[in-house]
Tab-separated table of C-alpha atoms in Angstrom:
chain	number	residue	atom	x	y	z
A	14	MET	CA	106.377	100.496	103.352
A	15	SER	CA	104.702	97.211	102.920
A	16	ALA	CA	105.352	94.911	99.983
A	17	ASP	CA	101.695	95.607	98.785
A	18	ALA	CA	102.145	99.313	98.966
A	19	LEU	CA	105.376	98.975	97.056
A	20	GLU	CA	103.881	96.809	94.589
A	21	LYS	CA	101.156	99.293	93.698
A	22	VAL	CA	103.780	102.043	93.309
A	23	ILE	CA	105.994	99.790	91.050
A	24	LEU	CA	103.152	98.568	89.042
A	25	GLU	CA	101.999	102.184	88.153
A	26	VAL	CA	105.545	103.244	87.431
A	27	PHE	CA	105.930	100.230	85.199
A	28	ARG	CA	102.727	101.112	83.353
A	29	GLN	CA	103.852	104.796	82.802
A	30	ILE	CA	107.452	103.956	81.905
A	31	LEU	CA	106.371	101.206	79.465
A	32	ARG	CA	103.164	103.202	78.213
A	33	ASN	CA	101.217	100.018	78.670
A	34	PRO	CA	98.122	99.888	81.030
A	35	GLY	CA	98.063	96.273	80.707
A	36	VAL	CA	100.993	95.563	82.832
A	37	THR	CA	100.047	93.334	85.881
A	38	PRO	CA	101.888	92.552	88.948
A	39	GLU	CA	103.325	89.394	87.301
A	40	SER	CA	104.260	91.292	84.089
A	41	ASP	CA	107.978	91.042	83.287
A	42	PHE	CA	109.341	94.674	82.723
A	43	PHE	CA	111.628	93.438	79.704
A	44	GLU	CA	109.107	91.084	78.125
A	45	PHE	CA	106.843	94.255	78.005
A	46	GLY	CA	109.303	96.339	76.209
A	47	GLY	CA	111.661	97.463	78.858
A	48	ASP	CA	115.383	97.921	78.248
A	49	SER	CA	118.361	99.271	79.945
A	50	ASN	CA	117.420	103.021	79.337
A	51	THR	CA	113.683	102.457	80.542
A	52	ALA	CA	115.078	100.528	83.538
A	53	ILE	CA	117.076	103.587	84.658
A	54	ASP	CA	113.947	105.682	84.477
A	55	ALA	CA	111.962	103.099	86.308
A	56	VAL	CA	114.484	102.534	89.147
A	57	SER	CA	114.599	106.453	89.378
A	58	GLU	CA	110.886	107.016	89.550
A	59	ILE	CA	110.444	104.118	92.103
A	60	SER	CA	113.070	105.778	94.395
A	61	ASP	CA	111.362	109.114	94.098
A	62	HIS	CA	107.826	107.714	94.936
A	63	THR	CA	109.075	105.510	97.780
A	64	GLY	CA	112.167	106.825	99.211
A	65	VAL	CA	113.796	103.566	98.638
A	66	ASP	CA	117.160	103.463	97.211
A	67	VAL	CA	116.899	100.855	94.275
A	68	ASP	CA	120.099	99.339	92.863
A	69	MET	CA	119.892	99.273	89.073
A	70	ALA	CA	120.842	95.577	88.916
A	71	THR	CA	117.770	94.667	91.283
A	72	ILE	CA	115.278	95.300	88.362
A	73	PHE	CA	117.072	92.737	86.259
A	74	PHE	CA	117.032	90.127	88.941
A	75	TYR	CA	113.452	90.889	90.122
A	76	PRO	CA	111.567	92.037	86.679
A	77	THR	CA	108.006	91.888	87.956
A	78	PRO	CA	106.350	94.303	89.948
A	79	ARG	CA	105.570	91.468	92.569
A	80	GLU	CA	109.029	90.238	92.719
A	81	LEU	CA	110.594	93.604	92.945
A	82	SER	CA	108.306	94.870	95.689
A	83	ALA	CA	109.014	91.716	97.632
A	84	ALA	CA	112.807	92.207	97.281
A	85	LEU	CA	112.637	95.981	98.239
A	86	ALA	CA	110.180	95.534	101.288
A	87	GLY	CA	112.936	94.987	103.712
A	88	THR	CA	114.754	98.149	102.710
A	89	ALA	CA	111.796	100.427	102.529
A	90	GLN	CA	111.475	103.392	104.919
A	91	GLY	CA	108.280	104.466	106.364
């Protein structure tokens, strides 16, 4: 899966989890109200939708959809 395709999935997951349609590819998950509990939900949803095993710490190091998708692109299957 390409970084662009991952970014779209991650962006939609962030919007749903944070209940905020204004989240953009550059929006920081935690600055938009995310916390450790919602991060668990986001990581699980991203894994379910992409087949990529996302380590919980990754969302803390790469908190925007753009950064996270770039970080995960090399591990994506498909």
